[in-house]
Coordinates of C-alpha atoms in Angstrom, one line a residue:
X1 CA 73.9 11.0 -32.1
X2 CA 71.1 11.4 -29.5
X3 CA 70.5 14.2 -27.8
X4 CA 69.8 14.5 -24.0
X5 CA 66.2 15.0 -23.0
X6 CA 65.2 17.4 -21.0
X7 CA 61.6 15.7 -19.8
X8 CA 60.9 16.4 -16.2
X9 CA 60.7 13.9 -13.4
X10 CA 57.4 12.8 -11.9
X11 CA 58.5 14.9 -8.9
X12 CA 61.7 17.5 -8.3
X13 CA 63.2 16.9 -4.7
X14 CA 64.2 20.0 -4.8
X15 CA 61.2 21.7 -4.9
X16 CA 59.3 19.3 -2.9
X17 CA 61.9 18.9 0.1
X18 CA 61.8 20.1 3.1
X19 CA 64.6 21.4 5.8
X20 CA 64.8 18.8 9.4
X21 CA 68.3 19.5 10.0
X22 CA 72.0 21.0 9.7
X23 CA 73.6 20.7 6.5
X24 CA 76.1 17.8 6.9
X25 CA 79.2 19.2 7.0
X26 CA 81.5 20.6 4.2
X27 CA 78.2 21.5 2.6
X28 CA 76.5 19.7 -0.1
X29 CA 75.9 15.8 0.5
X30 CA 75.2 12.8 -1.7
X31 CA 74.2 13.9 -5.2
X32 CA 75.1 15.1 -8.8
X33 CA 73.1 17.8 -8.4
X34 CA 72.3 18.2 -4.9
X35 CA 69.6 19.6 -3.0
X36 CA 69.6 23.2 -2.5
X37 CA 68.1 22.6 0.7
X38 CA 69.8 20.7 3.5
X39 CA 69.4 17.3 4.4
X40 CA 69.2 15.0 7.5
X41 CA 72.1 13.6 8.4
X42 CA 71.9 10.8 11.0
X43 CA 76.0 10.7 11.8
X44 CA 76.0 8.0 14.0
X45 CA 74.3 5.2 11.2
X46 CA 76.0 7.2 8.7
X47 CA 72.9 7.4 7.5
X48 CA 71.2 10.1 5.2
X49 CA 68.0 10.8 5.4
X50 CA 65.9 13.4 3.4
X51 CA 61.8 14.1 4.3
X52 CA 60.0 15.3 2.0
X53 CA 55.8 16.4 2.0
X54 CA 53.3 13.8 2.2
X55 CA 55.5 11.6 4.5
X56 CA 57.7 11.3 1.8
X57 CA 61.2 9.7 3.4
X58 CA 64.5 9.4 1.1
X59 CA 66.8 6.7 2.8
X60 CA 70.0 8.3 0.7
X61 CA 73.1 6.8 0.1
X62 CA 77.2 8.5 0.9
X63 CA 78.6 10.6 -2.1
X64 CA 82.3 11.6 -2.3
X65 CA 81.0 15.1 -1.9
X66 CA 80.0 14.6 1.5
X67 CA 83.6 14.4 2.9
X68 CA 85.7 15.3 0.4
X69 CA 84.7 19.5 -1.0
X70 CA 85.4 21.2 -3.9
X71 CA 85.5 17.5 -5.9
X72 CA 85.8 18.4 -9.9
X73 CA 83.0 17.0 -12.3
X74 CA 83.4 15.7 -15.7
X75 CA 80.9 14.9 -18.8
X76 CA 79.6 11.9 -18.6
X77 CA 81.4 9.4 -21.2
X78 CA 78.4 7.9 -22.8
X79 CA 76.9 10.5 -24.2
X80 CA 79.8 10.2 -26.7
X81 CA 79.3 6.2 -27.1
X82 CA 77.8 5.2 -30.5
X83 CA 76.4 2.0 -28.3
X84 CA 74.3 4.2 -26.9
X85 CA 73.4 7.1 -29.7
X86 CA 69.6 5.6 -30.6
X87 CA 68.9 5.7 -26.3
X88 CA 66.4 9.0 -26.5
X89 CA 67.6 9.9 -22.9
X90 CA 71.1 8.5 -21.5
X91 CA 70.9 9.7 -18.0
X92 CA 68.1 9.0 -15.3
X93 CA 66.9 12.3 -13.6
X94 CA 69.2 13.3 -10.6
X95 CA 66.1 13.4 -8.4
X96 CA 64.5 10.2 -9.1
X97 CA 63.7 7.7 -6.6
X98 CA 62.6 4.4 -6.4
X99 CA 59.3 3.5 -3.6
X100 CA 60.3 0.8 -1.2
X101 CA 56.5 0.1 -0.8
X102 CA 54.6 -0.4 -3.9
X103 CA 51.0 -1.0 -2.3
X104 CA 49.5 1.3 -0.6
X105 CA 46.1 3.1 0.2
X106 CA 44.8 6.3 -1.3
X107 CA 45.5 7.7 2.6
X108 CA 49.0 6.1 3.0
X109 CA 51.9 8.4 3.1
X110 CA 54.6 8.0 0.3
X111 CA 56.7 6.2 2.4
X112 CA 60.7 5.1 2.1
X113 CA 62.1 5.8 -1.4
X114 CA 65.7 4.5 -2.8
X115 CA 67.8 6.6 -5.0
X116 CA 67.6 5.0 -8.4
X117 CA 69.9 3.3 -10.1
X118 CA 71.5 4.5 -13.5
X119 CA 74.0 7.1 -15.2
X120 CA 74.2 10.7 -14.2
X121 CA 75.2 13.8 -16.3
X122 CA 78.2 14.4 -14.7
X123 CA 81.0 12.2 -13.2
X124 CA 83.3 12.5 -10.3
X125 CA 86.3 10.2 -12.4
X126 CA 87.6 11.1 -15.3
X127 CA 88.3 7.4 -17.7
X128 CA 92.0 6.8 -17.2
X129 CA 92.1 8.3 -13.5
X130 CA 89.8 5.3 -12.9
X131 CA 91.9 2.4 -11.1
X132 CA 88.5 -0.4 -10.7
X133 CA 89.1 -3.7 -8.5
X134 CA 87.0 -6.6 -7.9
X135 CA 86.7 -8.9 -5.0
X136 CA 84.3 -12.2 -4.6
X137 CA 83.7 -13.0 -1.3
X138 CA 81.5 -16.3 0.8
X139 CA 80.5 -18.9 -0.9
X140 CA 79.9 -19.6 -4.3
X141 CA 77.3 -18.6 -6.3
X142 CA 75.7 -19.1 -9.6
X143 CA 76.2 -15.5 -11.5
X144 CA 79.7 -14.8 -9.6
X145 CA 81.5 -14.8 -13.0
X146 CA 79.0 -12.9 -14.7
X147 CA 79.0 -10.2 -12.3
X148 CA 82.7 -10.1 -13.0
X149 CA 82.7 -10.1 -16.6
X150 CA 80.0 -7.3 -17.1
X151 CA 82.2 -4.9 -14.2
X152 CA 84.5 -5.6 -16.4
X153 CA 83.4 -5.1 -19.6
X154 CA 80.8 -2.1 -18.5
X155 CA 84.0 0.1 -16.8
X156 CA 86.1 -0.9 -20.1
X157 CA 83.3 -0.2 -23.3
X158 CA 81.1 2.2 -21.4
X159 CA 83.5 4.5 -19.6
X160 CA 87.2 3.8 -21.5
X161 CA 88.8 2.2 -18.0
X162 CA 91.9 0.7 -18.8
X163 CA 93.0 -0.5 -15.2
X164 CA 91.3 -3.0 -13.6
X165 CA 92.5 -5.6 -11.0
X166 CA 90.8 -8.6 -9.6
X167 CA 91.6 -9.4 -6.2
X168 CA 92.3 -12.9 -5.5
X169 CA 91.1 -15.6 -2.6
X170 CA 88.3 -12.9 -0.8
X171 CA 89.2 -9.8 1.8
X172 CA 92.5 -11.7 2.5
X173 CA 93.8 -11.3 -1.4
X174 CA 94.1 -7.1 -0.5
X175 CA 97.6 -8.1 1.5
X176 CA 98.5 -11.7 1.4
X177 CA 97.4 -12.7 -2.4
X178 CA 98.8 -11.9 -6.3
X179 CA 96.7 -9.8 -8.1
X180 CA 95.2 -10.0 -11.6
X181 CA 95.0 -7.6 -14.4
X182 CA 91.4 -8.0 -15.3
X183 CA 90.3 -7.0 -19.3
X184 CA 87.5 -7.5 -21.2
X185 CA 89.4 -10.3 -23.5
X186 CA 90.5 -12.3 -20.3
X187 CA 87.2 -12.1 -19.1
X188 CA 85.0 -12.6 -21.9
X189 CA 83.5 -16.3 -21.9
X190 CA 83.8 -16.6 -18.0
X191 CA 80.1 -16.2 -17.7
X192 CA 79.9 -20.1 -18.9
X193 CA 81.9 -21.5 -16.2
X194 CA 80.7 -21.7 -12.5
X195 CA 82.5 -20.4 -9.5
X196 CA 84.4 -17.5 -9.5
X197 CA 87.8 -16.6 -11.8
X198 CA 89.2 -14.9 -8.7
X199 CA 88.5 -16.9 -5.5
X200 CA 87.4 -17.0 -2.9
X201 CA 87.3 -17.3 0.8
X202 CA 85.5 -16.7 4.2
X203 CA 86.7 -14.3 7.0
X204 CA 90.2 -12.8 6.3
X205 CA 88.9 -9.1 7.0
X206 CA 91.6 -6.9 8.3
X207 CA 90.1 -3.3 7.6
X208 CA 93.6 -1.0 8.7
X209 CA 95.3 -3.8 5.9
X210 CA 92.6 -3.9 3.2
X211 CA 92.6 0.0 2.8
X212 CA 96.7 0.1 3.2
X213 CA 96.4 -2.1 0.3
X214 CA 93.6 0.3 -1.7
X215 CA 95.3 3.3 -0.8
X216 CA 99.5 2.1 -1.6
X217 CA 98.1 0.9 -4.9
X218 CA 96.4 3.9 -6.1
X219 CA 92.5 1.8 -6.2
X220 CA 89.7 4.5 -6.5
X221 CA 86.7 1.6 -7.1
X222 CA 86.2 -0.9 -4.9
X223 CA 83.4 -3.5 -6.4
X224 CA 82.6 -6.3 -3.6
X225 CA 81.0 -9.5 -4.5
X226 CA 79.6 -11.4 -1.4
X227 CA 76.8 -12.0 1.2
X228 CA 75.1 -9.9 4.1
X229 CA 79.0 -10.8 6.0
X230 CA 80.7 -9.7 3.3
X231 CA 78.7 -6.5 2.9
X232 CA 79.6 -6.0 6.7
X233 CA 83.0 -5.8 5.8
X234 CA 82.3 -3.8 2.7
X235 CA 80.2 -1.1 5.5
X236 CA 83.4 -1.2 7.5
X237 CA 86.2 -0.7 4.7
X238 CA 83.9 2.1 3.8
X239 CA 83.7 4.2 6.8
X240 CA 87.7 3.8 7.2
X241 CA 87.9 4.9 3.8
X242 CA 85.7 8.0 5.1
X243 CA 87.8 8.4 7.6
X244 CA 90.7 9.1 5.7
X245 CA 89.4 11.0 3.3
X246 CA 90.3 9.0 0.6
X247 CA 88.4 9.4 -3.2
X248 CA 87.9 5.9 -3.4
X249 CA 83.9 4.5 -3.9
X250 CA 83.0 1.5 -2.6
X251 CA 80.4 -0.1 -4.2
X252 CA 78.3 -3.7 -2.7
X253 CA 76.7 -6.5 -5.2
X254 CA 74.6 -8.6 -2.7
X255 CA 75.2 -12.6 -3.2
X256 CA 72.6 -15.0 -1.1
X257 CA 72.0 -17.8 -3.4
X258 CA 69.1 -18.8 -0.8
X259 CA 67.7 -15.2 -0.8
X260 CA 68.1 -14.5 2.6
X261 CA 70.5 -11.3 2.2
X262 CA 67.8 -8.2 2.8
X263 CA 64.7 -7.4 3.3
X264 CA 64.5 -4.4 0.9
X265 CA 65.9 -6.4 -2.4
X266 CA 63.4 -8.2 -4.0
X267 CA 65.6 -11.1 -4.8
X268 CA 69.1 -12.0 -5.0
X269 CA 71.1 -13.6 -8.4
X270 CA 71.6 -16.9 -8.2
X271 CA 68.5 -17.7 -6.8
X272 CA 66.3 -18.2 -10.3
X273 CA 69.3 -20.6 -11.1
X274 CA 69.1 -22.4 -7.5
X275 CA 65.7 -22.9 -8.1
X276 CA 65.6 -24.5 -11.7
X277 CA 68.6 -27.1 -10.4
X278 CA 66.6 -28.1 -7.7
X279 CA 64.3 -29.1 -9.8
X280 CA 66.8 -32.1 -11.5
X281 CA 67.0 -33.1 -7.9
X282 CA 63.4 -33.5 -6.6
X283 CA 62.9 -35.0 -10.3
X284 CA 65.7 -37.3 -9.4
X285 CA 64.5 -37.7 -6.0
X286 CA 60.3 -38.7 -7.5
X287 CA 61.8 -41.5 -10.0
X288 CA 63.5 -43.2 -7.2
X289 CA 60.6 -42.9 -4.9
X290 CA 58.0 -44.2 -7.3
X291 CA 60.1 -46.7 -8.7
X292 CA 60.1 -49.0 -5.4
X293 CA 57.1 -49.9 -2.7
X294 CA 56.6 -47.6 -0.3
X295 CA 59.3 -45.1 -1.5
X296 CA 60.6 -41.9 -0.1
X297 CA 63.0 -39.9 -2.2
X298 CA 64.1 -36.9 0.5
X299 CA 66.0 -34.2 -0.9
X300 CA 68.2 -31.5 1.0
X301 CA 68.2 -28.1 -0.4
X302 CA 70.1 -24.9 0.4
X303 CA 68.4 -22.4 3.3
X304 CA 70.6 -21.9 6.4
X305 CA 68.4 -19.3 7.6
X306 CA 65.5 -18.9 5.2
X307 CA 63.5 -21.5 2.7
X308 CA 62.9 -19.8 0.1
X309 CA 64.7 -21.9 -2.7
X310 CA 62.7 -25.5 -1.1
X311 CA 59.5 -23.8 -1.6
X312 CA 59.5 -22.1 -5.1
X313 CA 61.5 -25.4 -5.8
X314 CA 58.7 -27.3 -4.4
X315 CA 55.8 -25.3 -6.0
X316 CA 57.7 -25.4 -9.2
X317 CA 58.0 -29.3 -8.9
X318 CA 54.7 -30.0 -7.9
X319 CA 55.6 -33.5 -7.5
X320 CA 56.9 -32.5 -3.7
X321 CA 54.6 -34.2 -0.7
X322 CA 56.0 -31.9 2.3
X323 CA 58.4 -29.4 2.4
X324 CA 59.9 -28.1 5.4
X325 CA 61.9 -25.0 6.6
X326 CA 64.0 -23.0 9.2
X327 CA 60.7 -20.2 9.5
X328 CA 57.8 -23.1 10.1
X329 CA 58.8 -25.2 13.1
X330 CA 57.7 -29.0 12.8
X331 CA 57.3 -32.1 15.0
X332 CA 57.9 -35.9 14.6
X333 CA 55.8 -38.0 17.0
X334 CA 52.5 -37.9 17.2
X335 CA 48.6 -37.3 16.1
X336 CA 49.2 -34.4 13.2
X337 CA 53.0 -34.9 13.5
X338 CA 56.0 -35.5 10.3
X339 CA 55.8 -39.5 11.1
X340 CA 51.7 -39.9 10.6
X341 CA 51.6 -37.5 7.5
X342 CA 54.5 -40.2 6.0
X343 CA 52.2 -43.2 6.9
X344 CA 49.4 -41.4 5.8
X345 CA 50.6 -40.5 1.8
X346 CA 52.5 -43.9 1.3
X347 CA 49.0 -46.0 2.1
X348 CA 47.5 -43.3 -0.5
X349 CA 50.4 -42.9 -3.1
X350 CA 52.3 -45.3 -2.6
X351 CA 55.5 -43.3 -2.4
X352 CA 56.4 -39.5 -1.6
X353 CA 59.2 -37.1 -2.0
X354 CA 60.2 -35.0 1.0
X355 CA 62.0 -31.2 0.8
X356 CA 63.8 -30.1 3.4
X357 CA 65.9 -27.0 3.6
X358 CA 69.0 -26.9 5.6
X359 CA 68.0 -24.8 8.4
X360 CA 65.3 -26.8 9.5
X361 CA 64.1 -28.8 12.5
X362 CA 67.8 -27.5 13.8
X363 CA 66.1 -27.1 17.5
X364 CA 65.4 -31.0 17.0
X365 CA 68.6 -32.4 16.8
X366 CA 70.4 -29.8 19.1
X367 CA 70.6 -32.1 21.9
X368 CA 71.9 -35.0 20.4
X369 CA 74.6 -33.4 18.4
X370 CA 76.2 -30.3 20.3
X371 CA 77.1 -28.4 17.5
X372 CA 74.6 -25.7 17.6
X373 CA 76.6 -22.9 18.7
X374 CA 79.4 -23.1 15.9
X375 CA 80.3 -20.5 13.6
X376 CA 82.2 -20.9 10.1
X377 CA 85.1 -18.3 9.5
X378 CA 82.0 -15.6 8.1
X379 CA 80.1 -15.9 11.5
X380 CA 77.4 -18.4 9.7
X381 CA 76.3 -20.8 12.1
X382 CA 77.1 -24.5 11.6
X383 CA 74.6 -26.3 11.3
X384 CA 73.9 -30.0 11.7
X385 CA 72.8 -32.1 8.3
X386 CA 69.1 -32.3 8.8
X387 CA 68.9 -34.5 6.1
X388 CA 70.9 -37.3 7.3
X389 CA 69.4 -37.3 10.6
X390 CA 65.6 -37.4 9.2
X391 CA 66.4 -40.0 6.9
X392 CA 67.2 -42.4 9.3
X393 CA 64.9 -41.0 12.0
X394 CA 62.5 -42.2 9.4
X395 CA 63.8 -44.9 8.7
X396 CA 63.9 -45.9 12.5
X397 CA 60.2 -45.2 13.2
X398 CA 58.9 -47.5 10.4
X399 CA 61.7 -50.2 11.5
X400 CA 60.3 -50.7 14.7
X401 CA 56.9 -52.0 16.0
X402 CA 56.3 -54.0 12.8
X403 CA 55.2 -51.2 10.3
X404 CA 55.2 -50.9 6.6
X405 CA 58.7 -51.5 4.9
X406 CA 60.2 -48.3 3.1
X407 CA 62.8 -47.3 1.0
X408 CA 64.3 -44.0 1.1
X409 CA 67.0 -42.3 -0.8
X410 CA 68.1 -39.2 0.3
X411 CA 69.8 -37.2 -2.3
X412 CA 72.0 -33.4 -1.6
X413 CA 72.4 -31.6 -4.2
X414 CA 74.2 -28.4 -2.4
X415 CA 77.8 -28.3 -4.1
X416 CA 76.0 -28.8 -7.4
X417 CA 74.0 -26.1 -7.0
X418 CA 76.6 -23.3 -6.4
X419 CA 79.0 -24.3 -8.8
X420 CA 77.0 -24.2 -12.0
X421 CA 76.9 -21.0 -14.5
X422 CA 73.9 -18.7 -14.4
X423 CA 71.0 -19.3 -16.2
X424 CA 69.4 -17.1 -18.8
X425 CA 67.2 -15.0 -16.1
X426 CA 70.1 -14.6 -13.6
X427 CA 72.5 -13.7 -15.9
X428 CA 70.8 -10.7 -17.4
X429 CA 69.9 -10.0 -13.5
X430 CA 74.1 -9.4 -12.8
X431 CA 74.3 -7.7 -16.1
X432 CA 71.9 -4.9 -14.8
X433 CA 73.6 -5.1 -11.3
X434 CA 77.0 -5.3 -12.3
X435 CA 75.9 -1.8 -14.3
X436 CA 74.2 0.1 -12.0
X437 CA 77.2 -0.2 -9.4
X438 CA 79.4 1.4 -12.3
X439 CA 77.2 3.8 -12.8
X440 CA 76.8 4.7 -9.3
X441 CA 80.4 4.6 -8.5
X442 CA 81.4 6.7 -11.6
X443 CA 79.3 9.3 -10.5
X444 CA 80.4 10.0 -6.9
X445 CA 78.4 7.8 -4.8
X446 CA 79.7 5.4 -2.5
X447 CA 78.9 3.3 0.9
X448 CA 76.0 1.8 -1.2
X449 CA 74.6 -1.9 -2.6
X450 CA 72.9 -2.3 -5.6
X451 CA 69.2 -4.1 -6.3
X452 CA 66.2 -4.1 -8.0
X453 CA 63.2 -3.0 -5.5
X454 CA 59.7 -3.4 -7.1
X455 CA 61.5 -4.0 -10.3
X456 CA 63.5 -1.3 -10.7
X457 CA 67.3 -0.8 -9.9
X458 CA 68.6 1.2 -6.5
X459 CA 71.1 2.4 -4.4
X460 CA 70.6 1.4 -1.1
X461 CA 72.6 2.1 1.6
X462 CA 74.8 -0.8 3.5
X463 CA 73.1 -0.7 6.7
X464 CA 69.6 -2.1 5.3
X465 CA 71.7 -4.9 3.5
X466 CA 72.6 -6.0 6.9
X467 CA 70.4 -5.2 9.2
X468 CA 67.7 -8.1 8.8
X469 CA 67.6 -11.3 6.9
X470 CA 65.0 -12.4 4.8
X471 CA 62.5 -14.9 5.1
X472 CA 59.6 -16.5 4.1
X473 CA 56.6 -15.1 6.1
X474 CA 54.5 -18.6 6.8
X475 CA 51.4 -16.4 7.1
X476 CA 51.5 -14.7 3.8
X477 CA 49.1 -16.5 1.0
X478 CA 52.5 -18.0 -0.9
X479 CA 53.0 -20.7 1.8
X480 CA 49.8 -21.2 2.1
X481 CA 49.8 -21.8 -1.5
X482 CA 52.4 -24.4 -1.0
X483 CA 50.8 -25.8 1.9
X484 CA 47.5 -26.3 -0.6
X485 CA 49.9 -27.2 -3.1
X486 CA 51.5 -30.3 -1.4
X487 CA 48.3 -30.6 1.1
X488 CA 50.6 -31.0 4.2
X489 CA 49.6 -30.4 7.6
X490 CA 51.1 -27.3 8.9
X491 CA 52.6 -28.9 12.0
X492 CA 51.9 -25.1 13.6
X493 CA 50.2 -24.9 16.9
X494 CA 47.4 -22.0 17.7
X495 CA 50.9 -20.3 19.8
X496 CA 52.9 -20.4 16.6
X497 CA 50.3 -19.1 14.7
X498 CA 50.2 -15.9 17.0
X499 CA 53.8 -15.6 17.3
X500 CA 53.7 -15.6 13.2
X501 CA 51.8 -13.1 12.9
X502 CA 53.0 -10.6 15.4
X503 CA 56.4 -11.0 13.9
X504 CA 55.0 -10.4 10.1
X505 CA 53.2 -7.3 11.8
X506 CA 56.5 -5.6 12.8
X507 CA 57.7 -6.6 9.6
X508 CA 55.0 -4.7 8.2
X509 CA 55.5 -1.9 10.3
X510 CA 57.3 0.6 7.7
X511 CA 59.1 -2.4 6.1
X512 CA 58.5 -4.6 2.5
X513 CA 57.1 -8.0 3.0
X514 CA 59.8 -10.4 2.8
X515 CA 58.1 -13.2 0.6
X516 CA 58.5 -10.2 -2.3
X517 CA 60.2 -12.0 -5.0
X518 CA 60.3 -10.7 -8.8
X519 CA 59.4 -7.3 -8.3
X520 CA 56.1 -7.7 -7.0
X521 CA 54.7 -8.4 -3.8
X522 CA 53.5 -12.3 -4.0
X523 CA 50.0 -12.5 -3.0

């Protein structure tokens, strides 16, 4: 059996932390080990916030211990698990954090910082007091299942939790659907199927009714599965659950197949798996345009809000002419317009193959189709299918006033998409997610979402899940890669360009740059 290493951290918060307000009250706040020294407590975010020397800023996450005093504390499990016996050092330092900004200059301060993800020492649940549910909320994504399986599996082999439901059809399963007893035998080839074992479903949040539910049935975990609306809800059931007093933890794994969840994250699951089944379609999409004169295979990708699956889909292709999305505006008509850069690659090629995501050219079609305004049950907006409405806008153009004949298929691949199983890369991406919400739940903390930032695991709090959506940044060097890439006109006037730019400075200002993918900033 290992032993439990002693090495110091890099840095000891304690130590290195200094006093900007009142304790929060009933004393010590958000850690295993807490700081000695009293922390910043922003009450009206619910926000913890610890400042440290050098600029140092800790954006901390709710603990039990922050509402609920005198809470007991238990060994932690695993250092009694033969699984885990050769691991030289089972639990991550209380006081490590993890840098929201990984480039910086030798006169930069140290900036935000995440607590980091991983097992503590001691635990706030003892194994069979632990009573875990699961709940998938939104749409469906690849990874869902997996997720599922390795809560599952990761409460049951890692910490000895015998009692685990799963909450059927979304937030509206806590009062008005059966329940299922979830174990690590019912749940242990899931990860090949798509979808989700438990359902799902959009809106149904009734707060007072979802934590009548947790609270008659005796549920002290809380593990929610869904997208930056779902996280909303998972914020609100939280603070009631505050409110109360109630030991439960409530812990977030952010879904956004299209990636446009949070700016802090540097990607969500699903997304590596979006992107490698896009790639069937624009394959699909490049046969059928080169196969016939002047062809034009257009596909429609997912993107309500942000493009980032049509252009890693498109730079992964590389057989992709233009690509469009919600964040670059375009036009049709015109000298440098969508219509002339058409007629322009099919005299040279002969064919092309056109990427739009969802979101785009939605300003366009507004007038014809009033629609814009409509919301699905989650507050998404509805929006009209930009792919239908270019095909035959194209099609129309080249109809009239005796130009070229063309033939275009346009090909949607969207349900397709979602309902696959994970891939290789995204499911060992829910693995690690799926474990460092058990790990963060078992030991106290709660109010919190799980993700990798610059490649290593965090908890950050729900209010940075939700507060911004990411997108791509058209004047970072990755769209201009893609621009080179497919050597499309921008269709950006000298006043978009500006516009672009001041926005990407305020993202700048004290935020990560939202076209961070993998870990690293893409550049």
């Amino acid at each position: 059996m290992g032993s439990i290493s002693n090495t110091p951290s890099i840095f000891d918060l304690r130590s290195s932390l200094s006093s900007v307000a009142a304790p929060p009250k009933n004393g010590n706040a958000g850690g295993v080990q807490r700081s000695e020294r009293p922390m910043a407590i922003d009450v009206k975010s619910n926000s913890k916030i610890v400042h440290g020397e050098a600029g140092y800023v800790l954006e901390d996450v709710p603990h039990l211990a922050d509402y609920i005093p005198d809470l007991p504390t238990y060994p932690n499990p695993l250092q009694d698990n033969p699984a885990y016996s050769v691991v030289k050092q089972y639990f991550v330092n209380t006081d490590d954090t993890v840098a929201q900004k990984i480039v910086v200059h030798k006169s930069s301060p140290r900036g935000t910082h995440f607590r980091r993800a991983g097992p503590r020492q001691k635990v706030y649940f003892e194994s069979d007091e632990v009573h875990a549910c699961i709940v998938t909320c939104g749409g469906l994504c690849p990874g869902l299942n997996t997720v599922i399986r390795e809560i599952v599996c990761g409460l049951a082999h890692m910490y000895g939790v015998t009692k685990i439901l799963g909450i059927e059809g979304g937030y509206r399963g806590f009062y008005a659907r059966n329940t299922v007893t979830l174990t690590p035998k019912s749940v242990n080839d899931i990860h090949k199927r798509g979808g989700t074992i438990l359902g799902t479903s959009r809106g149904g949040h009734d707060t007072s009714k979802i934590v009548d539910s947790i609270q008659d049935r005796g549920i002290n975990q809380v593990y929610i599965l869904g997208g930056d609306g779902t996280q909303k809800g998972a914020s609100v059931i939280f603070e009631e659950i505050q409110r109360r007093g109630l030991k439960v933890a409530v812990a977030g794994v952010p879904k956004a197949i299209d990636n446009d969840i949070c700016l802090v994250i540097d990607k969500s699951f699903g997304f590596d798996t979006a992107v490698e089944e896009a790639q069937r379609a624009i394959n699909a999409a490049h046969v059928e345009a080169g196969s016939v004169e002047n062809g034009i295979g257009m596909v429609k990708l997912m993107g309500r809000y942000s493009g980032f699956i049509a252009m890693y889909a498109t730079l992964a292709s590389r057989d992709v002419d233009c690509c469009l999305i919600p964040e670059s505006p375009f036009y049709l008509e015109g000298k440098g317009g969508l219509f002339e850069f058409v007629e322009k690659r099919l005299k040279e090629n002969g064919h092309m193959v056109i990427v739009v995501a969802e979101g785009a050219g939605q300003e366009l079609i507004a007038e014809s189709m009033r629609s814009m305004d409509h919301e699905d049950a989650s507050g998404n907006k509805l929006l009209l299918d930009v792919g239908l409405w270019l095909s035959q806008r194209i099609k129309d153009h080249f109809a009239c006033k005796g130009k070229m004949p063309i033939n275009l298929k346009y090909i949607d691949p969207t349900y397709m998409i979602r309902a696959i199983p994970a891939n290789a890369s995204d499911n060992v991406y829910c693995t690690l997610l799926a474990h460092s919400a058990i790990h963060g739940a078992m030991a106290g903390y709660t109010g919190f979402t799980v993700g990798p930032v610059n490649g290593r695991h965090a908890y950050i709090p729900f209010y940075r899940i939700t507060e911004t959506q990411n997108k791509v940044v058209i004047t970072d060097r990755m769209w201009a890669r893609l621009l080179s890439s497919t050597n499309q006109p921008s269709f950006l006037s000298l006043e978009d360009i500006e516009e672009a730019k001041k926005e990407d400075e305020l993202i700048d200002n004290g935020k990560p740059h939202s076209s961070s993918i993998g870990g690293e900033a893409i550049w």
